[in-house]
């Protein structure tokens, strides 16, 4: 089992990614760190704790709060898409305790890298602020990790925030620049790949209908906003950006990869650049195999101690 640390800004697709990770025997989610992005960092923490209470994964991961905003600019959130609370604004979530602010996310990332070294995979599903702060704290230790899988960027396709910039990179371009410059074993999962990973509402409903219960009902309820907006915008379904990043962490063969050098533009554009490669980028995706994996694991029918 590969130890994994997930940095996240839940977020509807982040929530689906966490549920996939917690149902995947290939990895052990040691820690979850929250970052401001889709929502403010306090709301991100609340959503992680809500999902932990809902799913009750074992082992229960450490949860640490991270950056409340980007390194050098004001925070841009995506509450229009994810809802004010980040999970579709459902009325009936149980009240949860806030995430402690100590230890902070950057320290938890450095500590995990120190303990696990090349065994550790870092998975970043939001803006790269916490990863950049961890590098600032101890780049040599963070550089020991085996893999850094990042959902972000738009290399040969249009952005989703500006014509060229993807949201995670757009929120904190300075952090993205530092992460790309740090010589990490970086695996980028950009919109080029994630827009191939589209799940229609009917597919989600059919899968959840196979394992009825509180977990399936809650997944259907919080993901509905994402499907509603996607279908209203004429899409075939919800692009599973963050779940695809988790899936290629489990099985890199789900994508075809291109080794490239990328630079980050002032608005978070991810631009091909000349010089030594600094990452590999997921391009073609085996979408059918990914969707099957995702739906098979999202809501497993029998799980000891589960809430379903
Ligand atoms: O552009 C998509 C990314 O931005 C996803 O990680 C989504 O959750 C948002 O954070
Ligand atoms: Ca995210």
PDB file of C-alpha atoms and ligand atoms in Angstrom:
ATOM      1  CA  UNK A   1       0.000   0.000   0.000  1.00  0.00           C
ATOM      2  CA  UNK A   2       1.471   3.309  -1.104  1.00  0.00           C
ATOM      3  CA  UNK A   3       1.212   6.076   1.530  1.00  0.00           C
ATOM      4  CA  UNK A   4      -0.534   9.113   0.035  1.00  0.00           C
ATOM      5  CA  UNK A   5      -1.095  12.677   1.208  1.00  0.00           C
ATOM      6  CA  UNK A   6      -3.953  14.531  -0.504  1.00  0.00           C
ATOM      7  CA  UNK A   7      -4.025  18.339  -0.599  1.00  0.00           C
ATOM      8  CA  UNK A   8      -7.515  19.490  -1.499  1.00  0.00           C
ATOM      9  CA  UNK A   9     -10.077  22.304  -1.739  1.00  0.00           C
ATOM     10  CA  UNK A  10     -13.405  20.399  -1.559  1.00  0.00           C
ATOM     11  CA  UNK A  11     -15.281  21.072  -3.794  1.00  0.00           C
ATOM     12  CA  UNK A  12     -17.680  18.575  -5.353  1.00  0.00           C
ATOM     13  CA  UNK A  13     -15.126  16.819  -7.551  1.00  0.00           C
ATOM     14  CA  UNK A  14     -12.567  16.834  -4.722  1.00  0.00           C
ATOM     15  CA  UNK A  15     -15.152  15.066  -2.551  1.00  0.00           C
ATOM     16  CA  UNK A  16     -15.652  12.394  -5.213  1.00  0.00           C
ATOM     17  CA  UNK A  17     -11.862  12.060  -5.467  1.00  0.00           C
ATOM     18  CA  UNK A  18     -11.530  11.545  -1.695  1.00  0.00           C
ATOM     19  CA  UNK A  19     -14.269   8.901  -1.738  1.00  0.00           C
ATOM     20  CA  UNK A  20     -12.441   7.100  -4.568  1.00  0.00           C
ATOM     21  CA  UNK A  21      -9.135   7.283  -2.672  1.00  0.00           C
ATOM     22  CA  UNK A  22     -10.691   5.912   0.526  1.00  0.00           C
ATOM     23  CA  UNK A  23     -12.079   2.914  -1.385  1.00  0.00           C
ATOM     24  CA  UNK A  24      -8.820   2.030  -3.148  1.00  0.00           C
ATOM     25  CA  UNK A  25      -6.681  -0.734  -1.603  1.00  0.00           C
ATOM     26  CA  UNK A  26      -3.592   0.299  -3.586  1.00  0.00           C
ATOM     27  CA  UNK A  27      -3.075   3.353  -1.384  1.00  0.00           C
ATOM     28  CA  UNK A  28      -3.290   4.427   2.254  1.00  0.00           C
ATOM     29  CA  UNK A  29      -4.424   8.037   2.693  1.00  0.00           C
ATOM     30  CA  UNK A  30      -2.157   9.090   5.571  1.00  0.00           C
ATOM     31  CA  UNK A  31      -3.147  12.750   5.672  1.00  0.00           C
ATOM     32  CA  UNK A  32      -5.421  15.291   4.077  1.00  0.00           C
ATOM     33  CA  UNK A  33      -4.409  18.945   3.942  1.00  0.00           C
ATOM     34  CA  UNK A  34      -6.828  21.693   3.020  1.00  0.00           C
ATOM     35  CA  UNK A  35      -6.175  24.716   0.865  1.00  0.00           C
ATOM     36  CA  UNK A  36      -8.239  27.753  -0.147  1.00  0.00           C
ATOM     37  CA  UNK A  37      -9.496  27.405  -3.708  1.00  0.00           C
ATOM     38  CA  UNK A  38     -12.997  26.321  -4.610  1.00  0.00           C
ATOM     39  CA  UNK A  39     -14.002  27.616  -1.184  1.00  0.00           C
ATOM     40  CA  UNK A  40     -12.351  29.357   1.768  1.00  0.00           C
ATOM     41  CA  UNK A  41      -9.975  27.079   3.681  1.00  0.00           C
ATOM     42  CA  UNK A  42     -12.328  26.879   6.689  1.00  0.00           C
ATOM     43  CA  UNK A  43     -15.130  25.550   4.455  1.00  0.00           C
ATOM     44  CA  UNK A  44     -12.695  23.125   2.832  1.00  0.00           C
ATOM     45  CA  UNK A  45     -11.869  21.775   6.300  1.00  0.00           C
ATOM     46  CA  UNK A  46     -15.525  21.459   7.243  1.00  0.00           C
ATOM     47  CA  UNK A  47     -16.162  19.485   4.051  1.00  0.00           C
ATOM     48  CA  UNK A  48     -13.276  17.082   4.696  1.00  0.00           C
ATOM     49  CA  UNK A  49     -14.613  16.388   8.204  1.00  0.00           C
ATOM     50  CA  UNK A  50     -18.169  15.981   6.855  1.00  0.00           C
ATOM     51  CA  UNK A  51     -16.929  13.413   4.322  1.00  0.00           C
ATOM     52  CA  UNK A  52     -14.895  11.569   6.965  1.00  0.00           C
ATOM     53  CA  UNK A  53     -17.988  11.332   9.171  1.00  0.00           C
ATOM     54  CA  UNK A  54     -20.015  10.092   6.194  1.00  0.00           C
ATOM     55  CA  UNK A  55     -17.546   7.505   4.860  1.00  0.00           C
ATOM     56  CA  UNK A  56     -15.516   6.610   8.003  1.00  0.00           C
ATOM     57  CA  UNK A  57     -12.439   5.339   6.176  1.00  0.00           C
ATOM     58  CA  UNK A  58      -9.885   3.249   8.045  1.00  0.00           C
ATOM     59  CA  UNK A  59      -7.291   4.293   8.910  1.00  0.00           C
ATOM     60  CA  UNK A  60      -8.714   7.723   9.611  1.00  0.00           C
ATOM     61  CA  UNK A  61      -6.285  10.219   8.014  1.00  0.00           C
ATOM     62  CA  UNK A  62      -4.748  13.157   9.831  1.00  0.00           C
ATOM     63  CA  UNK A  63      -6.466  16.381   8.706  1.00  0.00           C
ATOM     64  CA  UNK A  64      -4.532  19.662   8.690  1.00  0.00           C
ATOM     65  CA  UNK A  65      -5.597  23.152   7.680  1.00  0.00           C
ATOM     66  CA  UNK A  66      -3.502  25.004   5.144  1.00  0.00           C
ATOM     67  CA  UNK A  67      -3.236  28.294   3.361  1.00  0.00           C
ATOM     68  CA  UNK A  68      -6.158  30.699   3.561  1.00  0.00           C
ATOM     69  CA  UNK A  69      -5.166  32.287   0.280  1.00  0.00           C
ATOM     70  CA  UNK A  70      -2.626  32.309  -2.552  1.00  0.00           C
ATOM     71  CA  UNK A  71       1.002  33.306  -2.029  1.00  0.00           C
ATOM     72  CA  UNK A  72       0.782  36.718  -3.613  1.00  0.00           C
ATOM     73  CA  UNK A  73      -2.727  37.615  -4.740  1.00  0.00           C
ATOM     74  CA  UNK A  74      -6.330  37.719  -3.523  1.00  0.00           C
ATOM     75  CA  UNK A  75      -8.293  34.477  -3.386  1.00  0.00           C
ATOM     76  CA  UNK A  76     -10.651  33.604  -6.245  1.00  0.00           C
ATOM     77  CA  UNK A  77     -13.179  30.934  -5.240  1.00  0.00           C
ATOM     78  CA  UNK A  78     -15.506  28.783  -7.366  1.00  0.00           C
ATOM     79  CA  UNK A  79     -18.600  28.851  -5.156  1.00  0.00           C
ATOM     80  CA  UNK A  80     -20.758  29.651  -8.209  1.00  0.00           C
ATOM     81  CA  UNK A  81     -20.112  26.062  -9.315  1.00  0.00           C
ATOM     82  CA  UNK A  82     -19.617  24.189  -6.023  1.00  0.00           C
ATOM     83  CA  UNK A  83     -22.129  26.141  -3.896  1.00  0.00           C
ATOM     84  CA  UNK A  84     -21.398  28.545  -1.045  1.00  0.00           C
ATOM     85  CA  UNK A  85     -20.381  25.673   1.259  1.00  0.00           C
ATOM     86  CA  UNK A  86     -18.499  23.856  -1.505  1.00  0.00           C
ATOM     87  CA  UNK A  87     -20.665  20.738  -1.450  1.00  0.00           C
ATOM     88  CA  UNK A  88     -23.845  21.815  -3.186  1.00  0.00           C
ATOM     89  CA  UNK A  89     -25.337  23.777  -0.242  1.00  0.00           C
ATOM     90  CA  UNK A  90     -27.317  20.877   1.227  1.00  0.00           C
ATOM     91  CA  UNK A  91     -29.322  21.869   4.287  1.00  0.00           C
ATOM     92  CA  UNK A  92     -28.899  18.808   6.445  1.00  0.00           C
ATOM     93  CA  UNK A  93     -25.235  18.045   7.048  1.00  0.00           C
ATOM     94  CA  UNK A  94     -24.517  17.123  10.690  1.00  0.00           C
ATOM     95  CA  UNK A  95     -22.568  19.754  12.605  1.00  0.00           C
ATOM     96  CA  UNK A  96     -18.820  18.961  12.661  1.00  0.00           C
ATOM     97  CA  UNK A  97     -15.833  20.216  14.638  1.00  0.00           C
ATOM     98  CA  UNK A  98     -13.487  22.650  12.811  1.00  0.00           C
ATOM     99  CA  UNK A  99     -10.096  21.373  11.644  1.00  0.00           C
ATOM    100  CA  UNK A 100      -7.312  22.363  14.055  1.00  0.00           C
ATOM    101  CA  UNK A 101      -4.930  24.967  12.642  1.00  0.00           C
ATOM    102  CA  UNK A 102      -1.890  23.203  14.095  1.00  0.00           C
ATOM    103  CA  UNK A 103      -0.005  21.389  12.743  1.00  0.00           C
ATOM    104  CA  UNK A 104      -0.385  23.417   9.569  1.00  0.00           C
ATOM    105  CA  UNK A 105      -0.571  21.794   6.146  1.00  0.00           C
ATOM    106  CA  UNK A 106       2.941  22.717   4.999  1.00  0.00           C
ATOM    107  CA  UNK A 107       4.486  21.147   8.133  1.00  0.00           C
ATOM    108  CA  UNK A 108       2.379  18.002   7.673  1.00  0.00           C
ATOM    109  CA  UNK A 109       3.523  17.716   4.050  1.00  0.00           C
ATOM    110  CA  UNK A 110       7.197  18.125   5.061  1.00  0.00           C
ATOM    111  CA  UNK A 111       6.796  15.636   7.911  1.00  0.00           C
ATOM    112  CA  UNK A 112       5.153  13.048   5.641  1.00  0.00           C
ATOM    113  CA  UNK A 113       7.936  13.487   3.091  1.00  0.00           C
ATOM    114  CA  UNK A 114      10.545  13.077   5.848  1.00  0.00           C
ATOM    115  CA  UNK A 115       8.906   9.908   7.193  1.00  0.00           C
ATOM    116  CA  UNK A 116       8.099   8.195   3.906  1.00  0.00           C
ATOM    117  CA  UNK A 117      10.564   9.617   1.383  1.00  0.00           C
ATOM    118  CA  UNK A 118      10.248   8.053  -2.060  1.00  0.00           C
ATOM    119  CA  UNK A 119       7.409   5.762  -0.851  1.00  0.00           C
ATOM    120  CA  UNK A 120       5.133   8.814  -0.548  1.00  0.00           C
ATOM    121  CA  UNK A 121       2.861  10.133  -3.288  1.00  0.00           C
ATOM    122  CA  UNK A 122       1.620  13.704  -2.896  1.00  0.00           C
ATOM    123  CA  UNK A 123      -1.703  14.339  -4.677  1.00  0.00           C
ATOM    124  CA  UNK A 124      -2.681  18.003  -5.124  1.00  0.00           C
ATOM    125  CA  UNK A 125      -6.285  18.643  -6.117  1.00  0.00           C
ATOM    126  CA  UNK A 126      -6.441  22.394  -5.564  1.00  0.00           C
ATOM    127  CA  UNK A 127      -4.206  25.456  -5.926  1.00  0.00           C
ATOM    128  CA  UNK A 128      -0.565  24.624  -5.163  1.00  0.00           C
ATOM    129  CA  UNK A 129      -0.166  27.085  -2.284  1.00  0.00           C
ATOM    130  CA  UNK A 130       0.476  24.456   0.420  1.00  0.00           C
ATOM    131  CA  UNK A 131       2.948  22.523  -1.738  1.00  0.00           C
ATOM    132  CA  UNK A 132       4.847  25.759  -2.427  1.00  0.00           C
ATOM    133  CA  UNK A 133       4.877  26.580   1.312  1.00  0.00           C
ATOM    134  CA  UNK A 134       6.171  23.080   2.090  1.00  0.00           C
ATOM    135  CA  UNK A 135       8.970  23.605  -0.450  1.00  0.00           C
ATOM    136  CA  UNK A 136       9.774  26.930   1.239  1.00  0.00           C
ATOM    137  CA  UNK A 137       9.953  25.122   4.600  1.00  0.00           C
ATOM    138  CA  UNK A 138      12.231  22.303   3.419  1.00  0.00           C
ATOM    139  CA  UNK A 139      12.666  21.751  -0.335  1.00  0.00           C
ATOM    140  CA  UNK A 140      15.290  19.029   0.153  1.00  0.00           C
ATOM    141  CA  UNK A 141      12.934  16.856   2.214  1.00  0.00           C
ATOM    142  CA  UNK A 142       9.888  17.467  -0.008  1.00  0.00           C
ATOM    143  CA  UNK A 143      12.084  16.633  -3.011  1.00  0.00           C
ATOM    144  CA  UNK A 144      12.553  13.105  -1.655  1.00  0.00           C
ATOM    145  CA  UNK A 145       8.948  12.032  -2.400  1.00  0.00           C
ATOM    146  CA  UNK A 146       8.328   9.446  -5.093  1.00  0.00           C
ATOM    147  CA  UNK A 147       5.512  11.131  -7.039  1.00  0.00           C
ATOM    148  CA  UNK A 148       3.681  14.465  -7.062  1.00  0.00           C
ATOM    149  CA  UNK A 149       0.375  14.118  -8.933  1.00  0.00           C
ATOM    150  CA  UNK A 150      -1.291  17.478  -9.613  1.00  0.00           C
ATOM    151  CA  UNK A 151      -4.724  18.157 -11.077  1.00  0.00           C
ATOM    152  CA  UNK A 152      -4.242  21.427 -12.916  1.00  0.00           C
ATOM    153  CA  UNK A 153      -3.333  23.253 -16.048  1.00  0.00           C
ATOM    154  CA  UNK A 154      -4.528  23.433 -19.629  1.00  0.00           C
ATOM    155  CA  UNK A 155      -1.665  22.697 -22.021  1.00  0.00           C
ATOM    156  CA  UNK A 156      -3.093  22.249 -25.529  1.00  0.00           C
ATOM    157  CA  UNK A 157      -6.743  23.057 -24.705  1.00  0.00           C
ATOM    158  CA  UNK A 158      -8.588  26.201 -23.557  1.00  0.00           C
ATOM    159  CA  UNK A 159      -8.747  27.043 -19.884  1.00  0.00           C
ATOM    160  CA  UNK A 160     -11.852  26.988 -17.687  1.00  0.00           C
ATOM    161  CA  UNK A 161     -11.338  30.341 -15.967  1.00  0.00           C
ATOM    162  CA  UNK A 162      -9.731  32.418 -18.720  1.00  0.00           C
ATOM    163  CA  UNK A 163      -9.313  31.359 -22.361  1.00  0.00           C
ATOM    164  CA  UNK A 164      -5.919  29.841 -21.438  1.00  0.00           C
ATOM    165  CA  UNK A 165      -5.872  29.292 -17.661  1.00  0.00           C
ATOM    166  CA  UNK A 166      -7.270  26.419 -15.576  1.00  0.00           C
ATOM    167  CA  UNK A 167      -8.697  27.215 -12.123  1.00  0.00           C
ATOM    168  CA  UNK A 168      -6.093  25.637  -9.784  1.00  0.00           C
ATOM    169  CA  UNK A 169      -3.208  27.268 -11.642  1.00  0.00           C
ATOM    170  CA  UNK A 170      -5.116  30.545 -12.035  1.00  0.00           C
ATOM    171  CA  UNK A 171      -5.796  30.888  -8.303  1.00  0.00           C
ATOM    172  CA  UNK A 172      -2.096  30.725  -7.397  1.00  0.00           C
ATOM    173  CA  UNK A 173       0.268  31.087 -10.380  1.00  0.00           C
ATOM    174  CA  UNK A 174       3.183  31.997  -8.103  1.00  0.00           C
ATOM    175  CA  UNK A 175       2.824  28.713  -6.227  1.00  0.00           C
ATOM    176  CA  UNK A 176       2.510  26.799  -9.501  1.00  0.00           C
ATOM    177  CA  UNK A 177       5.698  28.444 -10.780  1.00  0.00           C
ATOM    178  CA  UNK A 178       7.609  27.431  -7.635  1.00  0.00           C
ATOM    179  CA  UNK A 179       6.337  23.846  -7.780  1.00  0.00           C
ATOM    180  CA  UNK A 180       7.298  23.503 -11.454  1.00  0.00           C
ATOM    181  CA  UNK A 181      10.753  24.951 -10.715  1.00  0.00           C
ATOM    182  CA  UNK A 182      11.477  22.666  -7.754  1.00  0.00           C
ATOM    183  CA  UNK A 183      12.635  19.605  -9.699  1.00  0.00           C
ATOM    184  CA  UNK A 184       9.880  17.422  -8.232  1.00  0.00           C
ATOM    185  CA  UNK A 185       8.738  14.151  -9.896  1.00  0.00           C
ATOM    186  CA  UNK A 186       5.688  16.025 -11.199  1.00  0.00           C
ATOM    187  CA  UNK A 187       2.768  14.337 -12.996  1.00  0.00           C
ATOM    188  CA  UNK A 188       0.277  16.924 -14.234  1.00  0.00           C
ATOM    189  CA  UNK A 189      -3.351  15.921 -14.939  1.00  0.00           C
ATOM    190  CA  UNK A 190      -4.625  18.941 -16.905  1.00  0.00           C
ATOM    191  CA  UNK A 191      -7.927  19.748 -18.576  1.00  0.00           C
ATOM    192  CA  UNK A 192      -6.468  18.110 -21.705  1.00  0.00           C
ATOM    193  CA  UNK A 193      -7.049  14.803 -19.871  1.00  0.00           C
ATOM    194  CA  UNK A 194      -9.864  15.544 -17.427  1.00  0.00           C
ATOM    195  CA  UNK A 195     -12.269  16.810 -20.089  1.00  0.00           C
ATOM    196  CA  UNK A 196     -12.149  13.242 -21.506  1.00  0.00           C
ATOM    197  CA  UNK A 197     -13.296  11.939 -18.095  1.00  0.00           C
ATOM    198  CA  UNK A 198     -16.958  12.964 -18.258  1.00  0.00           C
ATOM    199  CA  UNK A 199     -19.628  11.160 -16.230  1.00  0.00           C
ATOM    200  CA  UNK A 200     -23.279  11.638 -17.288  1.00  0.00           C
ATOM    201  CA  UNK A 201     -25.813  12.133 -14.487  1.00  0.00           C
ATOM    202  CA  UNK A 202     -27.568   8.887 -15.512  1.00  0.00           C
ATOM    203  CA  UNK A 203     -24.342   6.926 -15.064  1.00  0.00           C
ATOM    204  CA  UNK A 204     -23.897   8.203 -11.527  1.00  0.00           C
ATOM    205  CA  UNK A 205     -27.537   7.515 -10.671  1.00  0.00           C
ATOM    206  CA  UNK A 206     -27.357   3.942 -12.005  1.00  0.00           C
ATOM    207  CA  UNK A 207     -24.180   3.206 -10.044  1.00  0.00           C
ATOM    208  CA  UNK A 208     -25.493   4.688  -6.807  1.00  0.00           C
ATOM    209  CA  UNK A 209     -28.754   2.807  -7.300  1.00  0.00           C
ATOM    210  CA  UNK A 210     -26.763  -0.443  -7.055  1.00  0.00           C
ATOM    211  CA  UNK A 211     -25.708   0.327  -3.489  1.00  0.00           C
ATOM    212  CA  UNK A 212     -28.566   2.257  -1.865  1.00  0.00           C
ATOM    213  CA  UNK A 213     -28.059   3.749   1.588  1.00  0.00           C
ATOM    214  CA  UNK A 214     -27.021   6.954   3.374  1.00  0.00           C
ATOM    215  CA  UNK A 215     -23.668   7.171   1.567  1.00  0.00           C
ATOM    216  CA  UNK A 216     -25.173   6.778  -1.908  1.00  0.00           C
ATOM    217  CA  UNK A 217     -27.970   9.225  -1.081  1.00  0.00           C
ATOM    218  CA  UNK A 218     -25.539  11.858   0.145  1.00  0.00           C
ATOM    219  CA  UNK A 219     -23.249  11.454  -2.879  1.00  0.00           C
ATOM    220  CA  UNK A 220     -26.224  11.860  -5.195  1.00  0.00           C
ATOM    221  CA  UNK A 221     -27.392  14.935  -3.286  1.00  0.00           C
ATOM    222  CA  UNK A 222     -24.113  16.877  -3.186  1.00  0.00           C
ATOM    223  CA  UNK A 223     -23.073  15.955  -6.747  1.00  0.00           C
ATOM    224  CA  UNK A 224     -26.424  16.991  -8.229  1.00  0.00           C
ATOM    225  CA  UNK A 225     -25.379  20.665  -8.435  1.00  0.00           C
ATOM    226  CA  UNK A 226     -22.358  19.713 -10.527  1.00  0.00           C
ATOM    227  CA  UNK A 227     -24.482  17.660 -12.917  1.00  0.00           C
ATOM    228  CA  UNK A 228     -27.155  20.349 -13.119  1.00  0.00           C
ATOM    229  CA  UNK A 229     -24.634  23.052 -14.076  1.00  0.00           C
ATOM    230  CA  UNK A 230     -22.774  20.785 -16.505  1.00  0.00           C
ATOM    231  CA  UNK A 231     -25.910  19.682 -18.319  1.00  0.00           C
ATOM    232  CA  UNK A 232     -27.256  23.284 -18.316  1.00  0.00           C
ATOM    233  CA  UNK A 233     -24.027  24.299 -20.060  1.00  0.00           C
ATOM    234  CA  UNK A 234     -24.658  21.684 -22.726  1.00  0.00           C
ATOM    235  CA  UNK A 235     -22.061  19.225 -21.442  1.00  0.00           C
ATOM    236  CA  UNK A 236     -22.630  15.461 -21.595  1.00  0.00           C
ATOM    237  CA  UNK A 237     -21.976  15.217 -17.866  1.00  0.00           C
ATOM    238  CA  UNK A 238     -19.608  16.221 -15.041  1.00  0.00           C
ATOM    239  CA  UNK A 239     -15.888  16.308 -15.854  1.00  0.00           C
ATOM    240  CA  UNK A 240     -14.256  14.298 -13.072  1.00  0.00           C
ATOM    241  CA  UNK A 241     -11.142  16.454 -12.796  1.00  0.00           C
ATOM    242  CA  UNK A 242      -9.926  15.454  -9.319  1.00  0.00           C
ATOM    243  CA  UNK A 243     -11.117  11.821  -9.396  1.00  0.00           C
ATOM    244  CA  UNK A 244      -8.995  11.316 -12.534  1.00  0.00           C
ATOM    245  CA  UNK A 245      -5.923  12.609 -10.676  1.00  0.00           C
ATOM    246  CA  UNK A 246      -6.552  10.055  -7.921  1.00  0.00           C
ATOM    247  CA  UNK A 247      -7.206   7.317 -10.492  1.00  0.00           C
ATOM    248  CA  UNK A 248      -3.883   7.850 -12.290  1.00  0.00           C
ATOM    249  CA  UNK A 249      -2.233   7.776  -8.870  1.00  0.00           C
ATOM    250  CA  UNK A 250      -3.687   4.266  -8.528  1.00  0.00           C
ATOM    251  CA  UNK A 251      -2.984   3.258 -12.139  1.00  0.00           C
ATOM    252  CA  UNK A 252      -0.821   5.530 -14.319  1.00  0.00           C
ATOM    253  CA  UNK A 253      -1.643   3.343 -17.335  1.00  0.00           C
ATOM    254  CA  UNK A 254      -5.079   4.977 -17.454  1.00  0.00           C
ATOM    255  CA  UNK A 255      -3.381   7.821 -19.333  1.00  0.00           C
ATOM    256  CA  UNK A 256      -0.792   8.298 -22.033  1.00  0.00           C
ATOM    257  CA  UNK A 257       1.886  10.689 -20.790  1.00  0.00           C
ATOM    258  CA  UNK A 258       4.070  13.291 -22.483  1.00  0.00           C
ATOM    259  CA  UNK A 259       7.279  14.535 -20.869  1.00  0.00           C
ATOM    260  CA  UNK A 260       7.477  18.295 -21.335  1.00  0.00           C
ATOM    261  CA  UNK A 261       8.774  21.552 -19.943  1.00  0.00           C
ATOM    262  CA  UNK A 262       6.016  23.915 -18.854  1.00  0.00           C
ATOM    263  CA  UNK A 263       6.161  27.525 -17.763  1.00  0.00           C
ATOM    264  CA  UNK A 264       3.397  29.334 -15.859  1.00  0.00           C
ATOM    265  CA  UNK A 265       2.010  32.553 -17.292  1.00  0.00           C
ATOM    266  CA  UNK A 266       0.886  35.570 -15.206  1.00  0.00           C
ATOM    267  CA  UNK A 267      -2.719  34.366 -15.091  1.00  0.00           C
ATOM    268  CA  UNK A 268      -1.823  30.720 -14.443  1.00  0.00           C
ATOM    269  CA  UNK A 269      -1.519  29.677 -18.073  1.00  0.00           C
ATOM    270  CA  UNK A 270       0.526  26.450 -18.440  1.00  0.00           C
ATOM    271  CA  UNK A 271       2.689  27.083 -21.491  1.00  0.00           C
ATOM    272  CA  UNK A 272       5.015  24.723 -23.355  1.00  0.00           C
ATOM    273  CA  UNK A 273       8.564  26.001 -22.976  1.00  0.00           C
ATOM    274  CA  UNK A 274      11.995  25.105 -24.292  1.00  0.00           C
ATOM    275  CA  UNK A 275      14.584  23.538 -22.032  1.00  0.00           C
ATOM    276  CA  UNK A 276      14.875  20.516 -19.763  1.00  0.00           C
ATOM    277  CA  UNK A 277      11.541  18.804 -18.998  1.00  0.00           C
ATOM    278  CA  UNK A 278      10.028  19.574 -15.587  1.00  0.00           C
ATOM    279  CA  UNK A 279       6.997  17.291 -15.578  1.00  0.00           C
ATOM    280  CA  UNK A 280       5.036  14.702 -17.449  1.00  0.00           C
ATOM    281  CA  UNK A 281       1.523  15.561 -18.609  1.00  0.00           C
ATOM    282  CA  UNK A 282      -1.454  13.224 -18.965  1.00  0.00           C
ATOM    283  CA  UNK A 283      -2.835  13.488 -22.491  1.00  0.00           C
ATOM    284  CA  UNK A 284      -4.967  10.602 -23.852  1.00  0.00           C
ATOM    285  CA  UNK A 285      -7.156   8.881 -21.233  1.00  0.00           C
ATOM    286  CA  UNK A 286      -8.795   5.443 -21.246  1.00  0.00           C
ATOM    287  CA  UNK A 287     -12.057   7.116 -20.200  1.00  0.00           C
ATOM    288  CA  UNK A 288     -14.220   3.978 -20.198  1.00  0.00           C
ATOM    289  CA  UNK A 289     -11.815   2.100 -17.930  1.00  0.00           C
ATOM    290  CA  UNK A 290     -11.507   5.134 -15.649  1.00  0.00           C
ATOM    291  CA  UNK A 291     -15.281   5.614 -15.304  1.00  0.00           C
ATOM    292  CA  UNK A 292     -15.732   1.913 -14.551  1.00  0.00           C
ATOM    293  CA  UNK A 293     -13.036   2.044 -11.877  1.00  0.00           C
ATOM    294  CA  UNK A 294     -14.527   5.220 -10.379  1.00  0.00           C
ATOM    295  CA  UNK A 295     -18.104   3.939 -10.222  1.00  0.00           C
ATOM    296  CA  UNK A 296     -17.104   0.484  -8.976  1.00  0.00           C
ATOM    297  CA  UNK A 297     -15.263   1.989  -6.043  1.00  0.00           C
ATOM    298  CA  UNK A 298     -17.233   5.153  -5.232  1.00  0.00           C
ATOM    299  CA  UNK A 299     -19.877   3.386  -3.263  1.00  0.00           C
ATOM    300  CA  UNK A 300     -18.823  -0.208  -2.598  1.00  0.00           C
ATOM    301  CA  UNK A 301     -21.822  -2.377  -1.784  1.00  0.00           C
ATOM    302  CA  UNK A 302     -20.280  -4.168   1.184  1.00  0.00           C
ATOM    303  CA  UNK A 303     -17.762  -2.514   3.457  1.00  0.00           C
ATOM    304  CA  UNK A 304     -17.101  -3.341   7.128  1.00  0.00           C
ATOM    305  CA  UNK A 305     -18.133  -0.484   9.421  1.00  0.00           C
ATOM    306  CA  UNK A 306     -19.462   1.605   6.568  1.00  0.00           C
ATOM    307  CA  UNK A 307     -22.356   3.969   6.900  1.00  0.00           C
ATOM    308  CA  UNK A 308     -24.100   2.767   3.708  1.00  0.00           C
TER     309      UNK A 308
HETATM  310  O1  LIG B   1     -10.161  23.189 -12.868  1.00  0.00           O
HETATM  311  C1  LIG B   1     -10.648  22.132 -12.090  1.00  0.00           C
HETATM  312  C2  LIG B   1     -10.025  22.136 -10.729  1.00  0.00           C
HETATM  313  O2  LIG B   1     -10.357  23.345 -10.034  1.00  0.00           O
HETATM  314  C3  LIG B   1     -10.561  21.010  -9.831  1.00  0.00           C
HETATM  315  O3  LIG B   1      -9.573  20.655  -8.906  1.00  0.00           O
HETATM  316  C4  LIG B   1     -11.702  21.654  -9.125  1.00  0.00           C
HETATM  317  O4  LIG B   1     -11.995  21.057  -7.863  1.00  0.00           O
HETATM  318  C5  LIG B   1     -11.168  23.041  -8.906  1.00  0.00           C
HETATM  319  O5  LIG B   1     -10.359  23.005  -7.731  1.00  0.00           O
HETATM  320 CA1  LIG B   2     -10.089  20.712  -6.497  1.00  0.00          CA
END
